[in-house]
Amino acid sequence: MEFEQSVLYEIFPALMDSLHFDFRIKPPPPPRPIFNEKGEIIGTDTTGIGKALAGYEERKAELNADSVKLVVAIRDSVYPLKTEERNQLLKHFQNQNLKLDSTDLSTEYKIELNKLIADKKLRFKYLSEFPEGKDIWKKEYSFHLGGLTNLTRIQFDTTKSFGILECGMGCGRNCGYGVRVFIMKVNGKWLIDKLEETWIV
């Protein structure tokens, strides 16, 4: 389990870079389509798009420059990885002719917050410190709640050069998504090979 934990903490910064976003920054809506009398799209209405994009970039720069720390609530322990998900590792890396490592992944282990490294604006707190369910979004905090996340255990192949885990990210009362994360070891370093969306709300 020590090896698995070291891999999790190694890939965590890249995982957060890929999945977390500051949902205080809302990108402008896409241009509206223009229809002809037959209901066919003949163009897009770009009126005001330039101004909206400028406002978006200005707001993004403003929030990136502020000193506010965004707190991400993380489930205290990793989830077991479902048996049916483990086979996705073989499917994704089918050209490698992998065999699954037989380590028991049915137990959980507690995540060590001091080993979670990510963007300097992010801090992490255990989910158990917050109200349960959607009530987490109703309470006022002395910090900005920047999201929720959870992780599963990692299934490796027998050479421990390839792996798969799942991660969920919540961004509001009715906002969230999950991904299947394929990882691989390249020149002694663990990298994310691909993220596959598994659910979204």
Short mmCIF file of C-alpha atoms in Angstrom, two decimals:
data_model
loop_
_atom_site.label_atom_id
_atom_site.label_comp_id
_atom_site.label_asym_id
_atom_site.label_seq_id
_atom_site.Cartn_x
_atom_site.Cartn_y
_atom_site.Cartn_z
CA MET A 1 0.00 0.00 0.00
CA GLU A 2 2.95 2.32 0.62
CA PHE A 3 3.90 2.16 -3.06
CA GLU A 4 0.33 2.94 -4.12
CA GLN A 5 0.14 5.93 -1.80
CA SER A 6 3.41 7.33 -3.13
CA VAL A 7 2.05 7.11 -6.69
CA LEU A 8 -1.19 8.84 -5.67
CA TYR A 9 0.66 11.76 -4.10
CA GLU A 10 2.97 11.99 -7.11
CA ILE A 11 0.18 12.32 -9.67
CA PHE A 12 -2.09 14.45 -7.47
CA PRO A 13 -0.72 17.85 -8.63
CA ALA A 14 -1.32 16.98 -12.29
CA LEU A 15 -4.74 15.59 -11.43
CA MET A 16 -5.82 18.83 -9.74
CA ASP A 17 -4.38 20.90 -12.60
CA SER A 18 -6.54 18.90 -15.01
CA LEU A 19 -9.76 18.72 -12.99
CA HIS A 20 -10.06 21.69 -10.65
CA PHE A 21 -11.24 25.08 -11.87
CA ASP A 22 -12.17 28.27 -10.07
CA PHE A 23 -15.92 28.26 -10.53
CA ARG A 24 -16.06 31.93 -9.51
CA ILE A 25 -14.84 32.52 -13.07
CA LYS A 26 -17.67 31.86 -15.46
CA PRO A 27 -16.72 31.93 -19.14
CA PRO A 28 -19.02 33.93 -21.42
CA PRO A 29 -21.74 31.96 -23.22
CA PRO A 30 -21.02 30.88 -26.80
CA PRO A 31 -22.39 32.97 -29.68
CA ARG A 32 -26.07 32.37 -30.42
CA PRO A 33 -26.90 30.67 -33.71
CA ILE A 34 -28.79 32.62 -36.39
CA PHE A 35 -31.51 30.70 -38.20
CA ASN A 36 -33.15 31.33 -41.58
CA GLU A 37 -36.87 30.93 -42.27
CA LYS A 38 -36.40 27.18 -42.77
CA GLY A 39 -34.84 26.78 -39.32
CA GLU A 40 -31.37 26.19 -40.72
CA ILE A 41 -28.33 27.70 -39.05
CA ILE A 42 -26.84 30.34 -41.32
CA GLY A 43 -24.41 32.00 -38.91
CA THR A 44 -23.76 33.12 -35.36
CA ASP A 45 -24.58 36.30 -33.50
CA THR A 46 -21.25 37.61 -32.19
CA THR A 47 -22.68 40.88 -30.87
CA GLY A 48 -21.02 41.70 -27.57
CA ILE A 49 -18.71 38.66 -27.64
CA GLY A 50 -15.56 40.78 -27.66
CA LYS A 51 -16.69 42.74 -24.62
CA ALA A 52 -17.75 39.58 -22.79
CA LEU A 53 -14.42 37.87 -23.47
CA ALA A 54 -12.51 40.93 -22.30
CA GLY A 55 -14.54 40.99 -19.10
CA TYR A 56 -13.91 37.29 -18.58
CA GLU A 57 -10.14 37.67 -19.01
CA GLU A 58 -10.11 40.67 -16.69
CA ARG A 59 -12.03 38.78 -13.99
CA LYS A 60 -9.76 35.74 -14.39
CA ALA A 61 -6.63 37.86 -13.98
CA GLU A 62 -8.16 39.60 -10.97
CA LEU A 63 -8.95 36.31 -9.20
CA ASN A 64 -5.60 34.76 -10.10
CA ALA A 65 -3.85 37.73 -8.52
CA ASP A 66 -5.85 37.85 -5.29
CA SER A 67 -4.57 36.27 -2.07
CA VAL A 68 -7.73 34.29 -1.33
CA LYS A 69 -7.06 30.63 -0.67
CA LEU A 70 -9.50 28.21 -2.23
CA VAL A 71 -10.27 25.26 0.02
CA VAL A 72 -11.06 21.92 -1.57
CA ALA A 73 -12.85 19.44 0.67
CA ILE A 74 -11.47 15.95 0.06
CA ARG A 75 -13.02 12.71 1.27
CA ASP A 76 -10.92 11.59 4.22
CA SER A 77 -10.16 8.16 2.76
CA VAL A 78 -9.88 6.68 -0.71
CA TYR A 79 -12.73 4.52 -2.00
CA PRO A 80 -12.17 0.90 -3.02
CA LEU A 81 -11.96 0.60 -6.81
CA LYS A 82 -14.83 -1.43 -8.25
CA THR A 83 -13.90 -4.77 -9.79
CA GLU A 84 -15.51 -3.94 -13.14
CA GLU A 85 -13.45 -0.75 -13.37
CA ARG A 86 -10.15 -2.57 -12.96
CA ASN A 87 -10.53 -4.30 -16.32
CA GLN A 88 -10.64 -0.89 -18.00
CA LEU A 89 -6.88 -0.79 -17.41
CA LEU A 90 -6.39 -3.82 -19.67
CA LYS A 91 -8.73 -2.38 -22.28
CA HIS A 92 -7.07 1.03 -22.40
CA PHE A 93 -3.53 -0.32 -22.63
CA GLN A 94 -4.47 -3.37 -24.71
CA ASN A 95 -1.35 -3.10 -26.86
CA GLN A 96 0.80 -3.65 -23.77
CA ASN A 97 -0.62 -7.13 -23.01
CA LEU A 98 -0.90 -6.29 -19.33
CA LYS A 99 -1.92 -8.51 -16.45
CA LEU A 100 -3.62 -7.07 -13.38
CA ASP A 101 -1.74 -6.95 -10.12
CA SER A 102 -3.58 -9.08 -7.54
CA THR A 103 -3.34 -6.64 -4.61
CA ASP A 104 -6.59 -6.47 -2.60
CA LEU A 105 -8.21 -3.09 -3.31
CA SER A 106 -11.33 -3.56 -1.20
CA THR A 107 -10.04 -1.62 1.82
CA GLU A 108 -9.68 2.12 2.33
CA TYR A 109 -6.79 4.16 3.66
CA LYS A 110 -6.77 7.71 5.02
CA ILE A 111 -5.35 10.46 2.84
CA GLU A 112 -2.55 12.52 4.38
CA LEU A 113 -3.37 16.18 3.76
CA ASN A 114 0.23 17.31 4.21
CA LYS A 115 1.21 15.22 1.17
CA LEU A 116 -1.36 16.81 -1.15
CA ILE A 117 0.49 19.28 -3.35
CA ALA A 118 -1.33 21.37 -5.94
CA ASP A 119 -1.72 24.93 -7.19
CA LYS A 120 -0.42 27.38 -4.55
CA LYS A 121 -3.90 28.90 -4.22
CA LEU A 122 -5.42 25.59 -3.12
CA ARG A 123 -5.64 24.21 0.39
CA PHE A 124 -7.25 20.94 1.39
CA LYS A 125 -9.50 20.00 4.30
CA TYR A 126 -11.12 16.69 5.17
CA LEU A 127 -14.71 16.40 4.01
CA SER A 128 -15.65 15.17 7.52
CA GLU A 129 -15.02 18.73 8.79
CA PHE A 130 -17.97 20.03 6.73
CA PRO A 131 -21.76 19.62 6.90
CA GLU A 132 -23.03 16.50 5.17
CA GLY A 133 -24.62 16.39 1.71
CA LYS A 134 -25.71 19.56 -0.04
CA ASP A 135 -25.65 21.45 3.26
CA ILE A 136 -21.94 21.93 2.65
CA TRP A 137 -22.82 24.58 0.08
CA LYS A 138 -25.26 26.44 2.37
CA LYS A 139 -22.86 27.34 5.16
CA GLU A 140 -20.73 30.47 5.21
CA TYR A 141 -17.02 29.94 5.82
CA SER A 142 -14.05 32.14 6.61
CA PHE A 143 -12.55 30.87 3.34
CA HIS A 144 -13.85 30.21 -0.16
CA LEU A 145 -14.98 26.63 -0.70
CA GLY A 146 -13.47 25.82 -4.07
CA GLY A 147 -14.86 22.33 -4.59
CA LEU A 148 -15.12 18.76 -3.34
CA THR A 149 -13.11 15.79 -4.49
CA ASN A 150 -12.69 12.09 -3.86
CA LEU A 151 -10.32 9.40 -5.08
CA THR A 152 -10.25 5.64 -5.36
CA ARG A 153 -7.51 3.14 -4.84
CA ILE A 154 -5.22 2.45 -7.79
CA GLN A 155 -5.21 -0.77 -9.80
CA PHE A 156 -1.76 -1.51 -11.21
CA ASP A 157 -0.55 -4.06 -13.68
CA THR A 158 1.91 -6.74 -12.51
CA THR A 159 4.91 -4.65 -13.59
CA LYS A 160 3.56 -1.65 -11.69
CA SER A 161 4.15 0.54 -14.72
CA PHE A 162 0.50 1.25 -15.59
CA GLY A 163 -2.50 2.06 -13.42
CA ILE A 164 -6.09 3.21 -13.18
CA LEU A 165 -8.09 5.10 -10.56
CA GLU A 166 -11.22 7.22 -10.44
CA CYS A 167 -11.73 10.76 -9.22
CA GLY A 168 -14.85 12.83 -8.61
CA MET A 169 -15.03 16.62 -8.47
CA GLY A 170 -17.96 18.63 -7.11
CA CYS A 171 -18.31 22.32 -7.88
CA GLY A 172 -21.73 23.20 -6.43
CA ARG A 173 -25.08 21.86 -5.22
CA ASN A 174 -25.92 20.54 -8.68
CA CYS A 175 -22.52 20.60 -10.33
CA GLY A 176 -19.97 17.84 -10.56
CA TYR A 177 -18.31 15.21 -12.70
CA GLY A 178 -16.26 12.05 -12.44
CA VAL A 179 -13.33 10.73 -14.43
CA ARG A 180 -11.48 7.50 -14.99
CA VAL A 181 -7.76 8.25 -14.77
CA PHE A 182 -5.21 6.18 -16.69
CA ILE A 183 -1.63 6.61 -15.53
CA MET A 184 1.70 5.26 -16.71
CA LYS A 185 5.33 5.41 -15.68
CA VAL A 186 7.60 7.18 -18.17
CA ASN A 187 11.33 7.60 -17.51
CA GLY A 188 10.79 6.93 -13.81
CA LYS A 189 7.93 9.43 -13.43
CA TRP A 190 4.19 8.80 -13.17
CA LEU A 191 2.13 10.70 -15.75
CA ILE A 192 -1.56 10.90 -16.61
CA ASP A 193 -2.08 9.19 -19.95
CA LYS A 194 -5.80 9.94 -20.32
CA LEU A 195 -8.88 11.13 -18.46
CA GLU A 196 -12.23 9.58 -19.41
CA GLU A 197 -15.42 11.20 -18.17
CA THR A 198 -17.67 8.71 -16.34
CA TRP A 199 -20.50 10.95 -15.09
CA ILE A 200 -21.59 14.58 -15.03
CA VAL A 201 -24.38 16.63 -13.39
#
